[in-house]
PDB file of C-alpha atoms in Angstrom:
ATOM      1  CA  MET A 174      30.961 181.497 -12.590  1.00 64.00           C
ATOM      2  CA  MET A 175      32.848 179.853 -15.461  1.00 74.00           C
ATOM      3  CA  GLN A 176      34.644 182.234 -17.815  1.00 91.00           C
ATOM      4  CA  THR A 177      33.859 182.323 -21.528  1.00 94.00           C
ATOM      5  CA  ALA A 178      35.986 183.342 -24.489  1.00 96.00           C
ATOM      6  CA  ARG A 179      35.317 184.350 -28.067  1.00 97.00           C
ATOM      7  CA  THR A 180      36.456 181.386 -30.137  1.00 98.00           C
ATOM      8  CA  VAL A 181      36.631 181.023 -33.924  1.00 98.00           C
ATOM      9  CA  ILE A 182      35.129 177.722 -35.025  1.00 97.00           C
ATOM     10  CA  PHE A 183      33.955 176.093 -38.261  1.00 97.00           C
ATOM     11  CA  GLU A 184      31.177 173.536 -38.494  1.00 97.00           C
ATOM     12  CA  GLN A 185      31.736 172.595 -42.148  1.00 97.00           C
ATOM     13  CA  VAL A 186      34.677 172.797 -44.524  1.00 97.00           C
ATOM     14  CA  GLY A 187      34.757 175.466 -47.186  1.00 97.00           C
ATOM     15  CA  GLY A 188      35.885 179.021 -47.853  1.00 96.00           C
ATOM     16  CA  PRO A 189      36.571 181.771 -45.320  1.00 97.00           C
ATOM     17  CA  ASP A 190      32.833 182.359 -44.803  1.00 97.00           C
ATOM     18  CA  VAL A 191      32.479 179.090 -42.854  1.00 98.00           C
ATOM     19  CA  LEU A 192      34.374 180.712 -39.959  1.00 98.00           C
ATOM     20  CA  GLU A 193      32.255 182.063 -37.103  1.00 97.00           C
ATOM     21  CA  ILE A 194      32.850 183.385 -33.613  1.00 97.00           C
ATOM     22  CA  GLN A 195      31.140 181.715 -30.660  1.00 96.00           C
ATOM     23  CA  GLU A 196      31.335 182.308 -26.922  1.00 95.00           C
ATOM     24  CA  ARG A 197      32.693 179.099 -25.396  1.00 95.00           C
ATOM     25  CA  PRO A 198      33.354 178.168 -21.750  1.00 94.00           C
ATOM     26  CA  VAL A 199      36.941 178.112 -20.490  1.00 96.00           C
ATOM     27  CA  GLY A 200      37.541 175.974 -17.415  1.00 93.00           C
ATOM     28  CA  GLU A 201      40.477 175.248 -15.138  1.00 96.00           C
ATOM     29  CA  PRO A 202      43.660 173.536 -16.388  1.00 97.00           C
ATOM     30  CA  GLY A 203      44.086 169.870 -15.542  1.00 97.00           C
ATOM     31  CA  PRO A 204      47.392 168.031 -15.002  1.00 98.00           C
ATOM     32  CA  GLY A 205      49.951 169.073 -17.604  1.00 98.00           C
ATOM     33  CA  GLU A 206      47.813 171.983 -18.835  1.00 98.00           C
ATOM     34  CA  VAL A 207      47.773 175.781 -18.619  1.00 98.00           C
ATOM     35  CA  ARG A 208      45.153 178.457 -19.139  1.00 98.00           C
ATOM     36  CA  ILE A 209      46.486 181.278 -21.292  1.00 98.00           C
ATOM     37  CA  ALA A 210      44.879 184.656 -22.013  1.00 98.00           C
ATOM     38  CA  HIS A 211      45.887 185.671 -25.529  1.00 98.00           C
ATOM     39  CA  ARG A 212      47.157 189.052 -26.628  1.00 98.00           C
ATOM     40  CA  ALA A 213      47.667 188.128 -30.305  1.00 98.00           C
ATOM     41  CA  CYS A 214      47.244 185.067 -32.548  1.00 98.00           C
ATOM     42  CA  GLY A 215      49.137 184.046 -35.672  1.00 97.00           C
ATOM     43  CA  LEU A 216      47.675 183.032 -39.047  1.00 94.00           C
ATOM     44  CA  ASN A 217      49.297 180.325 -41.156  1.00 91.00           C
ATOM     45  CA  PHE A 218      48.529 178.365 -44.311  1.00 87.00           C
ATOM     46  CA  ILE A 219      47.928 175.226 -42.257  1.00 90.00           C
ATOM     47  CA  ASP A 220      44.822 177.025 -40.959  1.00 95.00           C
ATOM     48  CA  VAL A 221      43.580 177.293 -44.551  1.00 93.00           C
ATOM     49  CA  TYR A 222      44.338 173.611 -45.178  1.00 89.00           C
ATOM     50  CA  GLN A 223      42.262 172.647 -42.136  1.00 95.00           C
ATOM     51  CA  ARG A 224      39.373 175.000 -42.893  1.00 96.00           C
ATOM     52  CA  SER A 225      39.189 173.876 -46.542  1.00 95.00           C
ATOM     53  CA  GLY A 226      39.272 170.168 -45.699  1.00 93.00           C
ATOM     54  CA  LEU A 227      42.689 169.435 -47.239  1.00 88.00           C
ATOM     55  CA  TYR A 228      43.741 168.360 -43.738  1.00 90.00           C
ATOM     56  CA  PRO A 229      40.571 166.630 -42.437  1.00 93.00           C
ATOM     57  CA  MET A 230      39.400 167.341 -38.884  1.00 94.00           C
ATOM     58  CA  ASP A 231      36.460 166.258 -36.767  1.00 95.00           C
ATOM     59  CA  LEU A 232      33.822 168.994 -36.935  1.00 95.00           C
ATOM     60  CA  PRO A 233      32.887 171.346 -35.454  1.00 96.00           C
ATOM     61  CA  HIS A 234      36.393 172.471 -34.510  1.00 96.00           C
ATOM     62  CA  ALA A 235      38.235 175.551 -33.342  1.00 97.00           C
ATOM     63  CA  LEU A 236      41.022 176.920 -35.541  1.00 97.00           C
ATOM     64  CA  GLY A 237      44.500 178.390 -35.130  1.00 97.00           C
ATOM     65  CA  MET A 238      47.908 176.958 -34.224  1.00 96.00           C
ATOM     66  CA  GLU A 239      49.870 179.774 -32.542  1.00 97.00           C
ATOM     67  CA  ALA A 240      49.421 182.658 -30.141  1.00 98.00           C
ATOM     68  CA  ALA A 241      51.075 184.703 -27.409  1.00 98.00           C
ATOM     69  CA  GLY A 242      49.724 185.882 -24.086  1.00 98.00           C
ATOM     70  CA  VAL A 243      49.863 185.583 -20.312  1.00 98.00           C
ATOM     71  CA  ILE A 244      49.564 182.407 -18.244  1.00 98.00           C
ATOM     72  CA  GLU A 245      46.516 182.696 -15.977  1.00 97.00           C
ATOM     73  CA  ALA A 246      46.597 179.281 -14.284  1.00 97.00           C
ATOM     74  CA  VAL A 247      48.867 176.237 -14.219  1.00 98.00           C
ATOM     75  CA  GLY A 248      47.844 172.606 -13.742  1.00 98.00           C
ATOM     76  CA  ASP A 249      49.633 169.951 -11.720  1.00 97.00           C
ATOM     77  CA  GLY A 250      52.961 168.788 -13.078  1.00 97.00           C
ATOM     78  CA  VAL A 251      53.772 171.915 -15.094  1.00 98.00           C
ATOM     79  CA  THR A 252      57.179 173.187 -13.988  1.00 97.00           C
ATOM     80  CA  HIS A 253      58.461 175.404 -16.826  1.00 97.00           C
ATOM     81  CA  LEU A 254      55.649 177.981 -16.577  1.00 98.00           C
ATOM     82  CA  ARG A 255      54.052 179.931 -13.724  1.00 98.00           C
ATOM     83  CA  GLU A 256      50.991 182.125 -13.315  1.00 98.00           C
ATOM     84  CA  GLY A 257      51.734 185.589 -14.719  1.00 98.00           C
ATOM     85  CA  ASP A 258      54.432 184.420 -17.163  1.00 98.00           C
ATOM     86  CA  ARG A 259      54.524 185.820 -20.672  1.00 98.00           C
ATOM     87  CA  ALA A 260      54.216 182.827 -22.984  1.00 98.00           C
ATOM     88  CA  VAL A 261      53.989 181.845 -26.627  1.00 98.00           C
ATOM     89  CA  TYR A 262      53.373 178.693 -28.629  1.00 98.00           C
ATOM     90  CA  ALA A 263      52.850 176.907 -31.906  1.00 97.00           C
ATOM     91  CA  ALA A 264      51.079 173.706 -30.954  1.00 95.00           C
ATOM     92  CA  THR A 265      48.261 171.261 -31.366  1.00 92.00           C
ATOM     93  CA  PRO A 266      45.353 170.898 -30.942  1.00 94.00           C
ATOM     94  CA  PRO A 267      44.068 173.785 -33.084  1.00 96.00           C
ATOM     95  CA  GLY A 268      42.164 176.455 -31.198  1.00 97.00           C
ATOM     96  CA  ALA A 269      44.421 179.503 -30.956  1.00 98.00           C
ATOM     97  CA  TYR A 270      41.946 181.944 -32.542  1.00 98.00           C
ATOM     98  CA  CYS A 271      40.369 182.946 -29.239  1.00 98.00           C
ATOM     99  CA  ASP A 272      40.589 185.261 -26.278  1.00 97.00           C
ATOM    100  CA  MET A 273      41.612 182.507 -23.865  1.00 97.00           C
ATOM    101  CA  ARG A 274      42.005 178.738 -23.769  1.00 98.00           C
ATOM    102  CA  VAL A 275      43.079 175.742 -21.702  1.00 98.00           C
ATOM    103  CA  MET A 276      45.688 173.655 -23.505  1.00 98.00           C
ATOM    104  CA  PRO A 277      48.570 171.211 -23.014  1.00 98.00           C
ATOM    105  CA  ALA A 278      51.608 172.988 -21.569  1.00 98.00           C
ATOM    106  CA  ALA A 279      54.445 170.982 -23.138  1.00 97.00           C
ATOM    107  CA  GLN A 280      54.731 173.121 -26.287  1.00 97.00           C
ATOM    108  CA  VAL A 281      54.006 176.455 -24.579  1.00 98.00           C
ATOM    109  CA  CYS A 282      57.263 178.394 -24.181  1.00 98.00           C
ATOM    110  CA  PRO A 283      58.295 181.268 -21.907  1.00 98.00           C
ATOM    111  CA  LEU A 284      58.447 184.455 -24.003  1.00 98.00           C
ATOM    112  CA  PRO A 285      61.459 186.740 -23.376  1.00 98.00           C
ATOM    113  CA  ASP A 286      60.562 190.208 -22.118  1.00 97.00           C
ATOM    114  CA  ASP A 287      62.213 191.955 -25.081  1.00 96.00           C
ATOM    115  CA  ILE A 288      60.028 190.176 -27.662  1.00 97.00           C
ATOM    116  CA  SER A 289      56.517 191.618 -27.981  1.00 97.00           C
ATOM    117  CA  PHE A 290      53.321 189.573 -27.879  1.00 98.00           C
ATOM    118  CA  GLU A 291      52.645 190.470 -31.513  1.00 97.00           C
ATOM    119  CA  GLU A 292      56.118 189.365 -32.601  1.00 96.00           C
ATOM    120  CA  GLY A 293      55.716 186.169 -30.601  1.00 97.00           C
ATOM    121  CA  ALA A 294      52.366 185.340 -32.171  1.00 97.00           C
ATOM    122  CA  ALA A 295      53.765 186.051 -35.639  1.00 95.00           C
ATOM    123  CA  MET A 296      56.927 183.989 -35.420  1.00 95.00           C
ATOM    124  CA  MET A 297      56.583 180.686 -33.615  1.00 97.00           C
ATOM    125  CA  LEU A 298      55.176 178.372 -36.266  1.00 95.00           C
ATOM    126  CA  GLN A 299      57.035 180.080 -39.092  1.00 94.00           C
ATOM    127  CA  GLY A 300      60.282 180.599 -37.182  1.00 96.00           C
ATOM    128  CA  MET A 301      60.506 177.073 -35.773  1.00 97.00           C
ATOM    129  CA  THR A 302      59.737 175.796 -39.280  1.00 97.00           C
ATOM    130  CA  VAL A 303      62.801 177.660 -40.544  1.00 97.00           C
ATOM    131  CA  GLU A 304      64.800 176.309 -37.595  1.00 98.00           C
ATOM    132  CA  TYR A 305      64.100 172.683 -38.481  1.00 98.00           C
ATOM    133  CA  LEU A 306      64.553 173.308 -42.226  1.00 98.00           C
ATOM    134  CA  PHE A 307      68.035 174.729 -41.711  1.00 98.00           C
ATOM    135  CA  HIS A 308      69.219 172.640 -38.750  1.00 97.00           C
ATOM    136  CA  ARG A 309      67.264 169.379 -38.449  1.00 97.00           C
ATOM    137  CA  THR A 310      66.435 168.147 -41.967  1.00 97.00           C
ATOM    138  CA  THR A 311      69.711 167.926 -43.887  1.00 95.00           C
ATOM    139  CA  PRO A 312      73.194 169.239 -43.025  1.00 92.00           C
ATOM    140  CA  LEU A 313      73.769 172.773 -44.326  1.00 96.00           C
ATOM    141  CA  GLN A 314      77.119 174.556 -44.265  1.00 95.00           C
ATOM    142  CA  PRO A 315      78.191 178.131 -45.016  1.00 97.00           C
ATOM    143  CA  GLY A 316      78.451 178.491 -48.766  1.00 96.00           C
ATOM    144  CA  ASP A 317      75.672 175.991 -49.531  1.00 98.00           C
ATOM    145  CA  SER A 318      72.833 177.095 -51.806  1.00 98.00           C
ATOM    146  CA  VAL A 319      69.088 176.928 -51.164  1.00 98.00           C
ATOM    147  CA  LEU A 320      66.100 177.600 -53.406  1.00 98.00           C
ATOM    148  CA  PHE A 321      63.216 178.902 -51.300  1.00 98.00           C
ATOM    149  CA  HIS A 322      59.733 179.427 -52.735  1.00 97.00           C
ATOM    150  CA  ALA A 323      57.366 182.151 -51.473  1.00 94.00           C
ATOM    151  CA  ALA A 324      60.400 184.044 -50.227  1.00 95.00           C
ATOM    152  CA  ALA A 325      58.410 187.166 -49.321  1.00 92.00           C
ATOM    153  CA  GLY A 326      55.912 185.342 -47.111  1.00 89.00           C
ATOM    154  CA  GLY A 327      56.129 184.955 -43.361  1.00 88.00           C
ATOM    155  CA  VAL A 328      58.285 181.827 -43.446  1.00 93.00           C
ATOM    156  CA  GLY A 329      60.224 183.135 -46.436  1.00 94.00           C
ATOM    157  CA  LEU A 330      61.332 186.436 -44.918  1.00 94.00           C
ATOM    158  CA  ILE A 331      62.545 184.632 -41.806  1.00 95.00           C
ATOM    159  CA  ALA A 332      64.353 182.094 -44.018  1.00 97.00           C
ATOM    160  CA  CYS A 333      66.057 184.861 -46.029  1.00 98.00           C
ATOM    161  CA  GLN A 334      67.424 186.428 -42.862  1.00 98.00           C
ATOM    162  CA  TRP A 335      68.336 183.074 -41.318  1.00 98.00           C
ATOM    163  CA  ALA A 336      70.277 182.079 -44.437  1.00 98.00           C
ATOM    164  CA  ARG A 337      72.188 185.370 -44.412  1.00 98.00           C
ATOM    165  CA  SER A 338      73.103 184.895 -40.756  1.00 98.00           C
ATOM    166  CA  GLU A 339      74.408 181.377 -41.514  1.00 97.00           C
ATOM    167  CA  GLY A 340      76.389 182.288 -44.646  1.00 98.00           C
ATOM    168  CA  ILE A 341      74.040 180.331 -46.925  1.00 98.00           C
ATOM    169  CA  THR A 342      73.170 181.497 -50.444  1.00 98.00           C
ATOM    170  CA  LEU A 343      69.371 181.713 -50.739  1.00 98.00           C
ATOM    171  CA  ILE A 344      67.668 182.059 -54.116  1.00 98.00           C
ATOM    172  CA  GLY A 345      64.041 183.004 -53.628  1.00 98.00           C
ATOM    173  CA  THR A 346      60.941 183.029 -55.799  1.00 97.00           C
ATOM    174  CA  ALA A 347      57.984 185.386 -55.444  1.00 95.00           C
ATOM    175  CA  GLY A 348      55.007 186.541 -57.505  1.00 92.00           C
ATOM    176  CA  THR A 349      55.783 190.240 -57.984  1.00 94.00           C
ATOM    177  CA  ASP A 350      58.855 192.392 -58.468  1.00 95.00           C
ATOM    178  CA  GLU A 351      58.004 194.176 -55.215  1.00 95.00           C
ATOM    179  CA  LYS A 352      57.984 190.908 -53.301  1.00 94.00           C
ATOM    180  CA  CYS A 353      61.279 189.917 -54.914  1.00 96.00           C
ATOM    181  CA  ALA A 354      62.814 193.211 -53.803  1.00 97.00           C
ATOM    182  CA  LEU A 355      61.566 192.593 -50.259  1.00 95.00           C
ATOM    183  CA  ALA A 356      63.164 189.129 -50.205  1.00 96.00           C
ATOM    184  CA  VAL A 357      66.494 190.516 -51.409  1.00 97.00           C
ATOM    185  CA  LYS A 358      66.330 193.293 -48.820  1.00 97.00           C
ATOM    186  CA  ASN A 359      65.963 190.604 -46.151  1.00 96.00           C
ATOM    187  CA  GLY A 360      68.904 188.497 -47.238  1.00 97.00           C
ATOM    188  CA  ALA A 361      68.065 186.573 -50.397  1.00 98.00           C
ATOM    189  CA  THR A 362      71.047 186.586 -52.744  1.00 97.00           C
ATOM    190  CA  HIS A 363      68.716 186.478 -55.748  1.00 96.00           C
ATOM    191  CA  CYS A 364      64.931 186.406 -56.165  1.00 97.00           C
ATOM    192  CA  VAL A 365      63.065 185.326 -59.291  1.00 97.00           C
ATOM    193  CA  ASN A 366      59.591 186.526 -60.263  1.00 97.00           C
ATOM    194  CA  TYR A 367      57.904 183.239 -61.121  1.00 93.00           C
ATOM    195  CA  ARG A 368      55.101 185.016 -63.012  1.00 93.00           C
ATOM    196  CA  THR A 369      57.422 186.686 -65.537  1.00 94.00           C
ATOM    197  CA  GLU A 370      60.499 184.424 -65.670  1.00 93.00           C
ATOM    198  CA  ASP A 371      61.294 180.780 -66.355  1.00 95.00           C
ATOM    199  CA  TRP A 372      62.422 180.265 -62.794  1.00 95.00           C
ATOM    200  CA  PRO A 373      64.033 176.789 -63.090  1.00 95.00           C
ATOM    201  CA  LYS A 374      66.106 178.114 -66.002  1.00 95.00           C
ATOM    202  CA  ARG A 375      66.996 181.227 -64.007  1.00 95.00           C
ATOM    203  CA  VAL A 376      68.098 179.135 -61.009  1.00 96.00           C
ATOM    204  CA  ARG A 377      70.427 177.185 -63.298  1.00 96.00           C
ATOM    205  CA  GLU A 378      71.846 180.440 -64.658  1.00 95.00           C
ATOM    206  CA  VAL A 379      72.430 181.864 -61.188  1.00 95.00           C
ATOM    207  CA  THR A 380      74.238 178.687 -60.096  1.00 96.00           C
ATOM    208  CA  GLN A 381      76.356 178.503 -63.293  1.00 95.00           C
ATOM    209  CA  GLY A 382      74.456 175.408 -64.364  1.00 96.00           C
ATOM    210  CA  ARG A 383      75.119 173.395 -61.202  1.00 96.00           C
ATOM    211  CA  GLY A 384      71.770 173.671 -59.456  1.00 97.00           C
ATOM    212  CA  VAL A 385      71.209 174.182 -55.741  1.00 98.00           C
ATOM    213  CA  ASP A 386      72.081 171.940 -52.815  1.00 98.00           C
ATOM    214  CA  VAL A 387      68.603 172.099 -51.266  1.00 98.00           C
ATOM    215  CA  VAL A 388      65.111 173.182 -52.308  1.00 98.00           C
ATOM    216  CA  MET A 389      62.655 174.236 -49.586  1.00 98.00           C
ATOM    217  CA  ASP A 390      59.193 174.136 -51.173  1.00 97.00           C
ATOM    218  CA  SER A 391      55.946 175.012 -49.398  1.00 94.00           C
ATOM    219  CA  VAL A 392      53.968 175.593 -52.604  1.00 92.00           C
ATOM    220  CA  GLY A 393      53.463 171.969 -53.615  1.00 90.00           C
ATOM    221  CA  LYS A 394      51.794 170.937 -56.864  1.00 92.00           C
ATOM    222  CA  ASP A 395      52.674 173.980 -59.003  1.00 92.00           C
ATOM    223  CA  THR A 396      56.409 174.037 -58.199  1.00 94.00           C
ATOM    224  CA  PHE A 397      57.297 170.392 -57.544  1.00 95.00           C
ATOM    225  CA  ASP A 398      58.676 169.469 -60.984  1.00 95.00           C
ATOM    226  CA  GLY A 399      60.619 172.703 -61.354  1.00 96.00           C
ATOM    227  CA  SER A 400      62.026 172.314 -57.866  1.00 97.00           C
ATOM    228  CA  LEU A 401      63.443 168.887 -58.696  1.00 97.00           C
ATOM    229  CA  ALA A 402      64.869 170.288 -61.932  1.00 96.00           C
ATOM    230  CA  SER A 403      66.695 172.982 -59.923  1.00 97.00           C
ATOM    231  CA  LEU A 404      68.703 170.544 -57.783  1.00 98.00           C
ATOM    232  CA  LYS A 405      72.296 169.493 -58.313  1.00 98.00           C
ATOM    233  CA  PRO A 406      73.084 165.738 -58.229  1.00 98.00           C
ATOM    234  CA  LEU A 407      72.619 164.307 -54.712  1.00 98.00           C
ATOM    235  CA  GLY A 408      70.593 167.390 -53.801  1.00 98.00           C
ATOM    236  CA  MET A 409      67.774 167.390 -51.252  1.00 98.00           C
ATOM    237  CA  MET A 410      64.181 168.362 -51.992  1.00 98.00           C
ATOM    238  CA  ILE A 411      62.267 169.390 -48.848  1.00 98.00           C
ATOM    239  CA  SER A 412      58.531 169.584 -49.563  1.00 97.00           C
ATOM    240  CA  PHE A 413      56.941 171.156 -46.486  1.00 95.00           C
ATOM    241  CA  GLY A 414      53.639 172.624 -47.676  1.00 89.00           C
ATOM    242  CA  ASN A 415      50.816 172.526 -50.231  1.00 85.00           C
ATOM    243  CA  ALA A 416      49.805 176.140 -50.885  1.00 80.00           C
ATOM    244  CA  SER A 417      48.905 175.320 -54.507  1.00 82.00           C
ATOM    245  CA  GLY A 418      47.521 171.872 -53.700  1.00 84.00           C
ATOM    246  CA  PRO A 419      49.041 168.479 -52.850  1.00 85.00           C
ATOM    247  CA  VAL A 420      51.760 166.970 -55.038  1.00 90.00           C
ATOM    248  CA  PRO A 421      50.280 164.249 -57.296  1.00 91.00           C
ATOM    249  CA  PRO A 422      51.470 160.625 -57.044  1.00 92.00           C
ATOM    250  CA  PHE A 423      55.130 160.475 -58.008  1.00 89.00           C
ATOM    251  CA  ASN A 424      57.451 157.822 -59.487  1.00 93.00           C
ATOM    252  CA  LEU A 425      60.431 157.560 -57.137  1.00 93.00           C
ATOM    253  CA  GLY A 426      62.539 156.234 -60.007  1.00 96.00           C
ATOM    254  CA  VAL A 427      62.703 159.787 -61.374  1.00 95.00           C
ATOM    255  CA  LEU A 428      64.898 160.744 -58.418  1.00 96.00           C
ATOM    256  CA  GLY A 429      67.565 158.332 -59.611  1.00 97.00           C
ATOM    257  CA  GLN A 430      67.316 159.511 -63.209  1.00 96.00           C
ATOM    258  CA  MET A 431      67.776 163.163 -62.159  1.00 96.00           C
ATOM    259  CA  GLY A 432      70.981 162.566 -60.196  1.00 96.00           C
ATOM    260  CA  SER A 433      70.222 160.429 -57.153  1.00 98.00           C
ATOM    261  CA  LEU A 434      68.148 163.171 -55.577  1.00 97.00           C
ATOM    262  CA  LYS A 435      66.744 162.954 -52.058  1.00 98.00           C
ATOM    263  CA  LEU A 436      63.146 163.843 -51.153  1.00 97.00           C
ATOM    264  CA  THR A 437      61.514 164.365 -47.754  1.00 97.00           C
ATOM    265  CA  ARG A 438      58.164 165.650 -46.477  1.00 96.00           C
ATOM    266  CA  PRO A 439      58.705 166.831 -42.879  1.00 96.00           C
ATOM    267  CA  SER A 440      56.295 168.459 -40.442  1.00 94.00           C
ATOM    268  CA  LEU A 441      56.979 170.945 -37.667  1.00 95.00           C
ATOM    269  CA  PHE A 442      54.674 169.073 -35.315  1.00 94.00           C
ATOM    270  CA  THR A 443      56.777 165.925 -35.522  1.00 96.00           C
ATOM    271  CA  HIS A 444      59.803 167.940 -34.441  1.00 96.00           C
ATOM    272  CA  ILE A 445      58.116 169.735 -31.545  1.00 97.00           C
ATOM    273  CA  ALA A 446      56.216 166.716 -30.205  1.00 96.00           C
ATOM    274  CA  ASP A 447      59.070 166.223 -27.726  1.00 96.00           C
ATOM    275  CA  HIS A 448      58.929 168.875 -24.989  1.00 97.00           C
ATOM    276  CA  GLU A 449      62.680 169.439 -24.683  1.00 97.00           C
ATOM    277  CA  THR A 450      63.170 169.604 -28.449  1.00 97.00           C
ATOM    278  CA  CYS A 451      60.368 172.141 -28.742  1.00 98.00           C
ATOM    279  CA  GLN A 452      61.806 174.341 -26.004  1.00 98.00           C
ATOM    280  CA  SER A 453      65.297 174.124 -27.560  1.00 98.00           C
ATOM    281  CA  MET A 454      63.998 175.097 -30.997  1.00 98.00           C
ATOM    282  CA  ALA A 455      62.120 178.046 -29.489  1.00 98.00           C
ATOM    283  CA  ARG A 456      65.219 179.247 -27.636  1.00 98.00           C
ATOM    284  CA  HIS A 457      67.246 179.054 -30.865  1.00 98.00           C
ATOM    285  CA  LEU A 458      64.604 181.188 -32.583  1.00 98.00           C
ATOM    286  CA  PHE A 459      64.513 183.681 -29.706  1.00 98.00           C
ATOM    287  CA  ASP A 460      68.323 183.932 -29.855  1.00 98.00           C
ATOM    288  CA  LYS A 461      68.183 184.827 -33.552  1.00 98.00           C
ATOM    289  CA  VAL A 462      65.577 187.526 -32.919  1.00 98.00           C
ATOM    290  CA  GLN A 463      67.331 188.950 -29.852  1.00 97.00           C
ATOM    291  CA  ALA A 464      70.641 189.070 -31.749  1.00 97.00           C
ATOM    292  CA  LYS A 465      68.882 191.046 -34.530  1.00 97.00           C
ATOM    293  CA  ASP A 466      69.794 188.339 -37.040  1.00 97.00           C
ATOM    294  CA  VAL A 467      66.064 187.921 -37.704  1.00 97.00           C
ATOM    295  CA  GLU A 468      63.430 190.660 -37.639  1.00 95.00           C
ATOM    296  CA  ILE A 469      59.799 189.566 -37.585  1.00 94.00           C
ATOM    297  CA  HIS A 470      57.838 191.346 -40.313  1.00 89.00           C
ATOM    298  CA  ILE A 471      54.142 191.722 -39.485  1.00 94.00           C
ATOM    299  CA  GLY A 472      52.616 192.759 -42.765  1.00 91.00           C
ATOM    300  CA  GLN A 473      48.951 192.598 -41.739  1.00 94.00           C
ATOM    301  CA  ARG A 474      46.955 192.930 -38.531  1.00 96.00           C
ATOM    302  CA  PHE A 475      43.255 192.046 -38.247  1.00 97.00           C
ATOM    303  CA  ALA A 476      41.018 192.183 -35.207  1.00 97.00           C
ATOM    304  CA  LEU A 477      39.755 188.747 -34.130  1.00 97.00           C
ATOM    305  CA  GLU A 478      36.250 189.635 -35.307  1.00 96.00           C
ATOM    306  CA  HIS A 479      37.645 190.208 -38.818  1.00 97.00           C
ATOM    307  CA  VAL A 480      39.026 186.674 -39.154  1.00 97.00           C
ATOM    308  CA  VAL A 481      37.058 186.010 -42.363  1.00 97.00           C
ATOM    309  CA  GLU A 482      38.685 189.000 -44.063  1.00 97.00           C
ATOM    310  CA  ALA A 483      42.090 187.825 -42.796  1.00 96.00           C
ATOM    311  CA  HIS A 484      41.608 184.383 -44.311  1.00 97.00           C
ATOM    312  CA  ARG A 485      40.532 185.862 -47.639  1.00 96.00           C
ATOM    313  CA  ALA A 486      43.718 187.924 -47.819  1.00 94.00           C
ATOM    314  CA  LEU A 487      45.926 185.002 -46.794  1.00 90.00           C
ATOM    315  CA  GLU A 488      44.390 182.578 -49.284  1.00 88.00           C
ATOM    316  CA  ALA A 489      44.531 185.122 -52.128  1.00 87.00           C
ATOM    317  CA  ARG A 490      48.284 185.551 -51.470  1.00 81.00           C
ATOM    318  CA  GLU A 491      47.733 189.250 -50.916  1.00 85.00           C
ATOM    319  CA  THR A 492      49.896 189.235 -47.787  1.00 85.00           C
ATOM    320  CA  THR A 493      53.591 189.796 -47.144  1.00 82.00           C
ATOM    321  CA  GLY A 494      55.441 188.717 -44.044  1.00 82.00           C
ATOM    322  CA  SER A 495      53.371 187.446 -41.125  1.00 88.00           C
ATOM    323  CA  THR A 496      49.692 188.026 -40.430  1.00 94.00           C
ATOM    324  CA  ILE A 497      48.206 188.248 -36.945  1.00 97.00           C
ATOM    325  CA  LEU A 498      44.859 188.570 -35.227  1.00 97.00           C
ATOM    326  CA  THR A 499      44.766 191.116 -32.414  1.00 96.00           C
ATOM    327  CA  ILE A 500      42.716 190.538 -29.260  1.00 92.00           C
TER     328      ILE A 500
END
């Protein structure tokens, strides 16, 4: 008899209430696929973008981009995983919010024994994002300066620690004094409360008027202009998210007027599309965690059946660190 799994799906775009749990069949893996039984699943803002319709998808569709668990079956041609292996992933297609699934194996990675399933589910998408921001987007050297928005979120806390381990000065922004303190505790050199301070002015003060080498901005519309204003001449603006909405159409000529600035809009899934690159990025992340350079902060845990509540908290920016669904 074919197995079934609880799977979170949405049949129309909208708020958290459009999410529902259905029992769906789970078959055998085909060539290049694995079947994985999840122990925990990660929540990320890309899930909100997909559910809300900002990133359009064919509906109905399952949701979720990362999880950790145990490999139950392996299809033909898969050589880097075996039945019984602990495994983890951030990957397409969406569908990680479930008990079990069949999926392509190329972006599924062996999970070291000393990293828990919950840590694995909480860190792959966010941690590999930090890996490409710091190592694959623009050259960064010890002593360079970075402005990082949402520094107390899941990606932000990893970035704070990563910057400290690389000798990079990270100036963070966050929405409360408590979140700023958390960012500083995790390695931010400074953190600015964007609700109570003129943060572009404060960044200039902290850098003695020079501005930063790089801005890493996942907020989007609300921070874009201030982020550009925080860069030094020839600086790099990395826009990698839209938490406040997409950046409006922009006149590229402004980049020249502000000091020959550079602007890029990368995506994790472009970087990990290649199997070997994905596995290398994951190993780099695992090395940072195993060396204690990076600790994964799980601020919130929700049972799978409470996914609507989890999405409400995530979208309201009531979370710190990473958020996971437990199976």
